[in-house]
Amino acid sequence: MKDYYKILGVEKTASKDDIKKKYRKLALKYHPDKSPPDKKEEYESKFKEIAEAYAVLSDEDKRRQYDNPHSDFAFGGFDNVGEFIRRTMGEDFFDGFGNGPFGRTNVRRDTQRNQRGRDIHASITIKFEDMVRGAKKTIAYDKPIICEGCDGNGYPKGSPPVTCDACGGSGQQVKMAGNIMISSTCISCGGHGKKISSRCSKCNGRGLVYEKSEVSVSIPPGIESNSVIRCSGAGGKGARANGDLYIKVRVMPHKNFVRLDGRQIGSVLEVNAIDAILGCKAETNTVYNRRMVNVPPGAQPGHKIYIEGDGIDGAAHVLEVRVKVPTLINKKQKELLEQFRREGDG
Ligand SMILES: [Zn+2]
Ligand SMILES: [Zn+2]
């Protein structure tokens, strides 16, 4: 999991105010407008990371969950990172941006009320064990809902957008530079030709409000990392139909277990050289339980031991024998081994 405190450069005990201050400072620093041309992507991803950290740490519920080492906290993702930043940094933060990833959402939303709700993209990270066994996870996210105060238009009912006076409604601004006429997109209205004269107070002109939502998803055993699960109708609310929620599932690597091709799980079993020669019983962990296995006499390095049923969907857990050579032996043991060597290979 990402260290959101580190990303924002604050202590774990930082107050809400401190977090907000740090976030605003960093957001200004990594404002996409300030990125050198060769660092555009770096700034953009840094910016998103800062926003994600702030989204979690500024929300008391989310922060508590995130701080709890026993919870399966997963960041629900942004429906629209630009919207989030506007909400937290103010409407003017992105003024003058085009249609880039942070660009202003279209001012003309007249058709929004007839539309299908937005699709939302979220992601969660699950433990390796949950990948093997399958799991049920609850995902919390902010669901965008078309604002009832303005039907999603962003302006109060009865005060429709007015013609932009900066461009006379053309959406283009024309400047003369000597004898050359330069035409560019109107900064004042973003090229729409119309401007909202007053914003809907309920949604602050965004046309959307956000509702805290939860969805419970079943993760099937053996899911591949970066698979996407679609929750039909769990996305933004729309008048005609709801959007869908797409959840990207990442699987955390495990310190001992790996997924082998297909549905088997693998791990290493370290065996002392003498035990490998003589054979022994050894204990090992699988995702499911602690198991006792027999190492046969004369087991070679790389020898495989199969524990049926402890992989994915009843497949095997495969142990690969690694032979450890003892480095400290006493005099008696040394004599015995010398004798063993004299006896030859039998
Ligand atoms: Zn509204
Ligand atoms: Zn204009």
Short mmCIF file of C-alpha atoms and ligand atoms in Angstrom, two decimals:
data_model
loop_
_atom_site.label_atom_id
_atom_site.label_comp_id
_atom_site.label_asym_id
_atom_site.label_seq_id
_atom_site.Cartn_x
_atom_site.Cartn_y
_atom_site.Cartn_z
CA MET A 1 0.00 0.00 0.00
CA LYS A 2 1.18 3.54 -0.71
CA ASP A 3 2.39 5.63 2.22
CA TYR A 4 0.06 8.60 1.95
CA TYR A 5 1.75 10.37 4.85
CA LYS A 6 5.06 10.19 3.09
CA ILE A 7 3.55 11.36 -0.18
CA LEU A 8 2.24 14.51 1.53
CA GLY A 9 5.33 14.79 3.73
CA VAL A 10 3.45 14.90 7.02
CA GLU A 11 3.67 13.02 10.29
CA LYS A 12 1.20 10.25 11.05
CA THR A 13 -0.20 12.48 13.79
CA ALA A 14 -0.67 15.50 11.53
CA SER A 15 -3.86 17.50 12.01
CA LYS A 16 -6.46 17.95 9.31
CA ASP A 17 -5.27 21.52 8.84
CA ASP A 18 -1.65 20.53 8.42
CA ILE A 19 -2.62 17.93 5.87
CA LYS A 20 -4.68 20.43 3.97
CA LYS A 21 -1.88 22.99 3.99
CA LYS A 22 0.65 20.48 2.74
CA TYR A 23 -1.70 19.25 0.05
CA ARG A 24 -2.40 22.76 -1.24
CA LYS A 25 1.28 23.53 -1.30
CA LEU A 26 2.13 20.38 -3.26
CA ALA A 27 -0.84 20.77 -5.61
CA LEU A 28 0.45 24.22 -6.51
CA LYS A 29 3.97 22.94 -6.93
CA TYR A 30 2.93 20.12 -9.27
CA HIS A 31 0.28 22.12 -11.07
CA PRO A 32 0.35 20.66 -14.58
CA ASP A 33 0.84 24.16 -15.93
CA LYS A 34 4.22 24.34 -14.23
CA SER A 35 5.70 21.15 -15.56
CA PRO A 36 8.68 21.43 -17.89
CA PRO A 37 7.77 19.87 -21.26
CA ASP A 38 9.92 16.79 -20.65
CA LYS A 39 8.40 16.16 -17.23
CA LYS A 40 4.76 16.34 -18.12
CA GLU A 41 4.00 12.74 -17.24
CA GLU A 42 5.99 12.82 -14.05
CA TYR A 43 4.13 15.91 -12.85
CA GLU A 44 0.80 14.45 -13.82
CA SER A 45 1.34 11.20 -11.94
CA LYS A 46 2.78 13.05 -8.94
CA PHE A 47 -0.26 15.26 -8.99
CA LYS A 48 -2.64 12.32 -9.02
CA GLU A 49 -0.75 10.70 -6.17
CA ILE A 50 -1.01 13.84 -4.08
CA ALA A 51 -4.72 14.03 -4.79
CA GLU A 52 -5.21 10.38 -3.85
CA ALA A 53 -3.30 10.83 -0.59
CA TYR A 54 -5.36 13.86 0.28
CA ALA A 55 -8.64 12.17 -0.66
CA VAL A 56 -7.89 9.49 1.90
CA LEU A 57 -6.28 11.50 4.70
CA SER A 58 -8.79 14.36 4.57
CA ASP A 59 -11.70 11.99 5.08
CA GLU A 60 -11.97 10.90 8.70
CA ASP A 61 -13.55 7.54 7.90
CA LYS A 62 -11.05 6.70 5.21
CA ARG A 63 -8.11 7.86 7.31
CA ARG A 64 -9.16 5.70 10.26
CA GLN A 65 -9.51 2.68 7.99
CA TYR A 66 -6.19 3.41 6.34
CA ASP A 67 -4.44 3.76 9.73
CA ASN A 68 -5.82 0.48 11.00
CA PRO A 69 -3.26 -2.21 10.16
CA HIS A 70 -5.92 -4.90 10.31
CA SER A 71 -8.35 -3.41 7.84
CA ASP A 72 -8.33 -4.25 4.15
CA PHE A 73 -8.38 -0.62 3.20
CA ALA A 74 -8.37 0.05 -0.50
CA PHE A 75 -8.61 3.42 -2.16
CA GLY A 76 -11.80 3.54 -4.20
CA GLY A 77 -10.27 5.64 -6.95
CA PHE A 78 -11.49 8.84 -8.51
CA ASP A 79 -14.40 9.18 -10.78
CA ASN A 80 -12.70 12.28 -12.07
CA VAL A 81 -9.53 13.54 -10.52
CA GLY A 82 -10.07 16.97 -12.06
CA GLU A 83 -13.41 17.31 -10.27
CA PHE A 84 -11.84 16.32 -6.99
CA ILE A 85 -9.12 18.92 -7.32
CA ARG A 86 -11.60 21.60 -8.26
CA ARG A 87 -13.62 20.67 -5.20
CA THR A 88 -10.59 20.97 -2.94
CA MET A 89 -8.55 23.70 -4.61
CA GLY A 90 -11.34 25.88 -5.94
CA GLU A 91 -12.90 26.36 -9.34
CA ASP A 92 -10.16 28.59 -10.64
CA PHE A 93 -7.27 26.26 -10.08
CA PHE A 94 -7.48 24.85 -13.57
CA ASP A 95 -8.67 27.89 -15.42
CA GLY A 96 -7.31 28.06 -18.88
CA PHE A 97 -6.78 24.34 -19.28
CA GLY A 98 -8.05 22.63 -22.35
CA ASN A 99 -9.44 19.16 -22.46
CA GLY A 100 -6.45 17.44 -20.92
CA PRO A 101 -6.83 14.99 -18.10
CA PHE A 102 -7.51 17.83 -15.69
CA GLY A 103 -9.41 20.00 -18.11
CA ARG A 104 -12.64 21.69 -17.29
CA THR A 105 -15.70 19.58 -17.74
CA ASN A 106 -17.98 20.88 -20.37
CA VAL A 107 -19.95 23.90 -19.24
CA ARG A 108 -22.86 23.02 -21.43
CA ARG A 109 -24.56 20.23 -19.62
CA ASP A 110 -28.04 20.75 -21.04
CA THR A 111 -28.22 17.18 -22.21
CA GLN A 112 -26.91 15.62 -19.06
CA ARG A 113 -30.32 14.96 -17.55
CA ASN A 114 -31.14 12.60 -20.40
CA GLN A 115 -27.97 10.67 -20.14
CA ARG A 116 -26.76 7.48 -18.69
CA GLY A 117 -24.85 7.96 -15.44
CA ARG A 118 -21.11 8.05 -15.56
CA ASP A 119 -18.92 5.01 -15.43
CA ILE A 120 -16.59 5.00 -12.47
CA HIS A 121 -13.17 3.40 -12.34
CA ALA A 122 -11.80 2.24 -9.02
CA SER A 123 -9.06 -0.09 -7.95
CA ILE A 124 -8.33 -2.31 -4.99
CA THR A 125 -5.33 -4.29 -3.89
CA ILE A 126 -5.95 -7.70 -2.41
CA LYS A 127 -3.72 -10.04 -0.47
CA PHE A 128 -2.17 -13.00 -2.23
CA GLU A 129 -4.16 -15.35 0.02
CA ASP A 130 -7.42 -13.72 -1.07
CA MET A 131 -6.42 -14.29 -4.69
CA VAL A 132 -5.94 -18.01 -3.96
CA ARG A 133 -9.11 -18.56 -1.94
CA GLY A 134 -11.33 -15.94 -3.50
CA ALA A 135 -12.84 -13.23 -1.32
CA LYS A 136 -15.69 -10.85 -0.77
CA LYS A 137 -14.66 -7.22 -0.51
CA THR A 138 -16.56 -4.08 0.28
CA ILE A 139 -15.48 -1.08 -1.70
CA ALA A 140 -16.33 2.44 -0.60
CA TYR A 141 -16.44 5.14 -3.23
CA ASP A 142 -18.01 8.48 -4.02
CA LYS A 143 -20.86 8.05 -6.43
CA PRO A 144 -21.63 11.04 -8.64
CA ILE A 145 -25.29 11.89 -8.84
CA ILE A 146 -26.82 14.44 -11.12
CA CYS A 147 -27.67 17.45 -8.96
CA GLU A 148 -31.38 17.80 -8.35
CA GLY A 149 -31.05 21.51 -7.66
CA CYS A 150 -30.18 22.24 -11.29
CA ASP A 151 -30.92 18.98 -13.12
CA GLY A 152 -27.23 18.67 -13.74
CA ASN A 153 -26.91 21.93 -15.62
CA GLY A 154 -24.78 23.68 -13.06
CA TYR A 155 -26.88 26.87 -13.07
CA PRO A 156 -30.05 27.54 -11.08
CA LYS A 157 -33.31 26.75 -12.81
CA GLY A 158 -34.54 29.87 -14.53
CA SER A 159 -31.15 31.50 -15.05
CA PRO A 160 -29.73 29.85 -18.15
CA PRO A 161 -26.23 30.55 -19.46
CA VAL A 162 -25.72 33.89 -21.06
CA THR A 163 -23.76 34.70 -24.16
CA CYS A 164 -20.10 35.20 -23.37
CA ASP A 165 -19.31 38.89 -23.72
CA ALA A 166 -15.61 38.32 -24.23
CA CYS A 167 -16.17 36.58 -27.58
CA GLY A 168 -19.74 37.54 -28.38
CA GLY A 169 -20.74 33.88 -28.36
CA SER A 170 -18.37 32.67 -31.05
CA GLY A 171 -16.07 30.88 -28.61
CA GLN A 172 -13.11 32.42 -30.42
CA GLN A 173 -11.07 35.45 -29.54
CA VAL A 174 -9.42 37.37 -32.30
CA LYS A 175 -6.33 39.47 -31.74
CA MET A 176 -4.34 41.53 -34.16
CA ALA A 177 -0.58 41.20 -34.10
CA GLY A 178 0.58 43.77 -36.62
CA ASN A 179 -1.25 42.79 -39.75
CA ILE A 180 -1.77 39.23 -38.70
CA MET A 181 -5.03 38.15 -37.20
CA ILE A 182 -4.66 35.50 -34.53
CA SER A 183 -7.71 33.55 -33.51
CA SER A 184 -7.72 31.46 -30.36
CA THR A 185 -10.16 29.71 -28.11
CA CYS A 186 -11.92 32.16 -25.83
CA ILE A 187 -10.34 31.93 -22.38
CA SER A 188 -13.36 33.39 -20.71
CA CYS A 189 -15.84 30.70 -21.76
CA GLY A 190 -13.50 27.93 -22.81
CA GLY A 191 -14.80 28.06 -26.37
CA HIS A 192 -18.40 27.28 -25.52
CA GLY A 193 -19.68 30.75 -26.36
CA LYS A 194 -21.83 30.78 -23.27
CA LYS A 195 -21.15 31.40 -19.64
CA ILE A 196 -23.01 30.57 -16.52
CA SER A 197 -24.04 33.79 -14.81
CA SER A 198 -24.69 32.21 -11.44
CA ARG A 199 -23.80 28.79 -10.17
CA CYS A 200 -26.19 26.34 -8.63
CA SER A 201 -25.47 26.58 -4.91
CA LYS A 202 -26.19 22.94 -4.21
CA CYS A 203 -23.45 21.59 -6.45
CA ASN A 204 -21.39 24.77 -6.84
CA GLY A 205 -21.92 24.65 -10.58
CA ARG A 206 -20.53 21.19 -11.15
CA GLY A 207 -23.91 19.68 -11.97
CA LEU A 208 -23.04 16.69 -9.85
CA VAL A 209 -23.12 15.90 -6.18
CA TYR A 210 -21.30 13.03 -4.55
CA GLU A 211 -22.85 10.39 -2.38
CA LYS A 212 -20.89 7.95 -0.25
CA SER A 213 -21.58 4.48 -1.59
CA GLU A 214 -20.47 0.97 -0.97
CA VAL A 215 -20.51 -2.10 -3.10
CA SER A 216 -19.73 -5.66 -2.20
CA VAL A 217 -17.82 -7.66 -4.81
CA SER A 218 -17.00 -11.33 -5.03
CA ILE A 219 -13.46 -11.91 -6.17
CA PRO A 220 -13.17 -15.33 -7.77
CA PRO A 221 -10.30 -17.63 -6.76
CA GLY A 222 -7.33 -17.35 -9.08
CA ILE A 223 -8.05 -13.85 -10.36
CA GLU A 224 -5.15 -12.46 -12.40
CA SER A 225 -3.58 -9.23 -11.18
CA ASN A 226 -4.93 -6.16 -13.00
CA SER A 227 -8.16 -7.90 -13.95
CA VAL A 228 -11.19 -5.64 -14.04
CA ILE A 229 -14.50 -6.55 -12.43
CA ARG A 230 -17.55 -4.75 -13.71
CA CYS A 231 -20.39 -3.93 -11.31
CA SER A 232 -23.27 -3.18 -13.59
CA GLY A 233 -25.34 -0.17 -12.56
CA ALA A 234 -23.15 0.73 -9.58
CA GLY A 235 -21.68 3.78 -11.30
CA GLY A 236 -23.05 7.31 -11.40
CA LYS A 237 -26.80 7.74 -11.27
CA GLY A 238 -28.44 8.84 -14.46
CA ALA A 239 -32.04 9.49 -15.42
CA ARG A 240 -32.06 6.93 -18.22
CA ALA A 241 -29.68 4.36 -16.76
CA ASN A 242 -26.95 4.18 -14.16
CA GLY A 243 -23.34 3.94 -15.18
CA ASP A 244 -21.18 0.99 -14.31
CA LEU A 245 -18.43 0.65 -11.75
CA TYR A 246 -15.21 -0.92 -12.99
CA ILE A 247 -12.90 -2.24 -10.31
CA LYS A 248 -9.32 -3.05 -11.16
CA VAL A 249 -8.00 -5.75 -8.87
CA ARG A 250 -4.30 -5.84 -8.09
CA VAL A 251 -2.82 -8.79 -6.28
CA MET A 252 -0.12 -8.10 -3.72
CA PRO A 253 2.95 -10.31 -4.06
CA HIS A 254 3.62 -12.68 -1.15
CA LYS A 255 6.95 -13.01 0.61
CA ASN A 256 6.95 -16.81 0.46
CA PHE A 257 4.43 -17.91 -2.11
CA VAL A 258 4.38 -17.49 -5.86
CA ARG A 259 1.79 -18.38 -8.40
CA LEU A 260 3.08 -21.01 -10.77
CA ASP A 261 1.68 -21.42 -14.26
CA GLY A 262 -2.01 -22.05 -14.04
CA ARG A 263 -3.50 -22.79 -10.67
CA GLN A 264 -0.63 -24.15 -8.62
CA ILE A 265 1.08 -22.25 -5.80
CA GLY A 266 4.78 -22.67 -5.18
CA SER A 267 7.18 -22.13 -2.31
CA VAL A 268 10.66 -23.21 -1.27
CA LEU A 269 11.38 -25.85 1.36
CA GLU A 270 14.81 -25.54 2.92
CA VAL A 271 16.25 -28.87 3.99
CA ASN A 272 19.50 -29.53 5.80
CA ALA A 273 21.97 -31.53 3.64
CA ILE A 274 22.04 -34.44 6.07
CA ASP A 275 18.21 -34.49 6.16
CA ALA A 276 18.19 -34.48 2.38
CA ILE A 277 20.53 -37.48 2.34
CA LEU A 278 18.68 -39.45 4.98
CA GLY A 279 15.15 -38.22 4.33
CA CYS A 280 13.05 -36.43 6.96
CA LYS A 281 9.71 -34.99 7.92
CA ALA A 282 9.39 -31.23 7.53
CA GLU A 283 6.78 -28.61 8.37
CA THR A 284 5.72 -25.97 5.91
CA ASN A 285 2.99 -23.40 5.39
CA THR A 286 0.52 -23.27 2.56
CA VAL A 287 -2.11 -20.60 2.02
CA TYR A 288 -4.54 -22.87 3.81
CA ASN A 289 -2.66 -24.44 6.69
CA ARG A 290 0.52 -25.66 8.29
CA ARG A 291 1.39 -29.04 6.72
CA MET A 292 3.77 -31.87 7.47
CA VAL A 293 5.55 -33.38 4.47
CA ASN A 294 7.93 -36.25 3.86
CA VAL A 295 11.25 -35.47 2.24
CA PRO A 296 12.40 -38.75 0.66
CA PRO A 297 15.95 -40.03 1.30
CA GLY A 298 18.37 -38.72 -1.31
CA ALA A 299 16.20 -35.72 -2.24
CA GLN A 300 18.09 -33.60 -4.76
CA PRO A 301 18.05 -29.79 -4.85
CA GLY A 302 15.02 -28.83 -6.91
CA HIS A 303 13.12 -31.97 -5.94
CA LYS A 304 9.39 -31.25 -5.97
CA ILE A 305 6.88 -32.23 -3.31
CA TYR A 306 3.19 -31.84 -4.11
CA ILE A 307 0.56 -30.99 -1.48
CA GLU A 308 -2.66 -31.73 -3.31
CA GLY A 309 -5.59 -29.37 -2.80
CA ASP A 310 -3.70 -26.40 -1.33
CA GLY A 311 -3.44 -24.44 -4.56
CA ILE A 312 -6.17 -22.56 -6.42
CA ASP A 313 -9.44 -24.44 -6.88
CA GLY A 314 -8.05 -27.71 -5.54
CA ALA A 315 -4.79 -27.63 -7.50
CA ALA A 316 -1.54 -28.51 -5.74
CA HIS A 317 0.86 -26.51 -3.64
CA VAL A 318 4.33 -27.34 -4.96
CA LEU A 319 7.38 -27.30 -2.69
CA GLU A 320 10.79 -27.03 -4.25
CA VAL A 321 13.53 -28.52 -2.09
CA ARG A 322 16.52 -26.29 -1.45
CA VAL A 323 19.45 -28.01 0.26
CA LYS A 324 21.21 -26.11 3.02
CA VAL A 325 24.81 -27.08 3.82
CA PRO A 326 25.67 -26.79 7.51
CA THR A 327 28.56 -24.40 8.14
CA LEU A 328 29.24 -25.12 11.80
CA ILE A 329 29.92 -28.72 12.76
CA ASN A 330 31.66 -30.08 15.82
CA LYS A 331 34.67 -32.35 15.98
CA LYS A 332 32.63 -35.52 16.38
CA GLN A 333 30.44 -34.69 13.40
CA LYS A 334 33.49 -33.90 11.35
CA GLU A 335 35.02 -37.27 12.17
CA LEU A 336 31.81 -39.04 11.24
CA LEU A 337 31.68 -37.21 7.92
CA GLU A 338 35.33 -37.99 7.23
CA GLN A 339 34.52 -41.61 7.84
CA PHE A 340 31.51 -41.30 5.56
CA ARG A 341 33.75 -39.91 2.83
CA ARG A 342 36.23 -42.77 3.20
CA GLU A 343 33.40 -45.23 2.75
CA GLY A 344 32.84 -43.68 -0.67
CA ASP A 345 29.43 -43.50 -2.39
CA GLY A 346 28.44 -46.88 -1.09
ZN ZN B 1 -26.76 21.83 -9.04
ZN ZN B 2 -16.22 33.41 -24.85
#
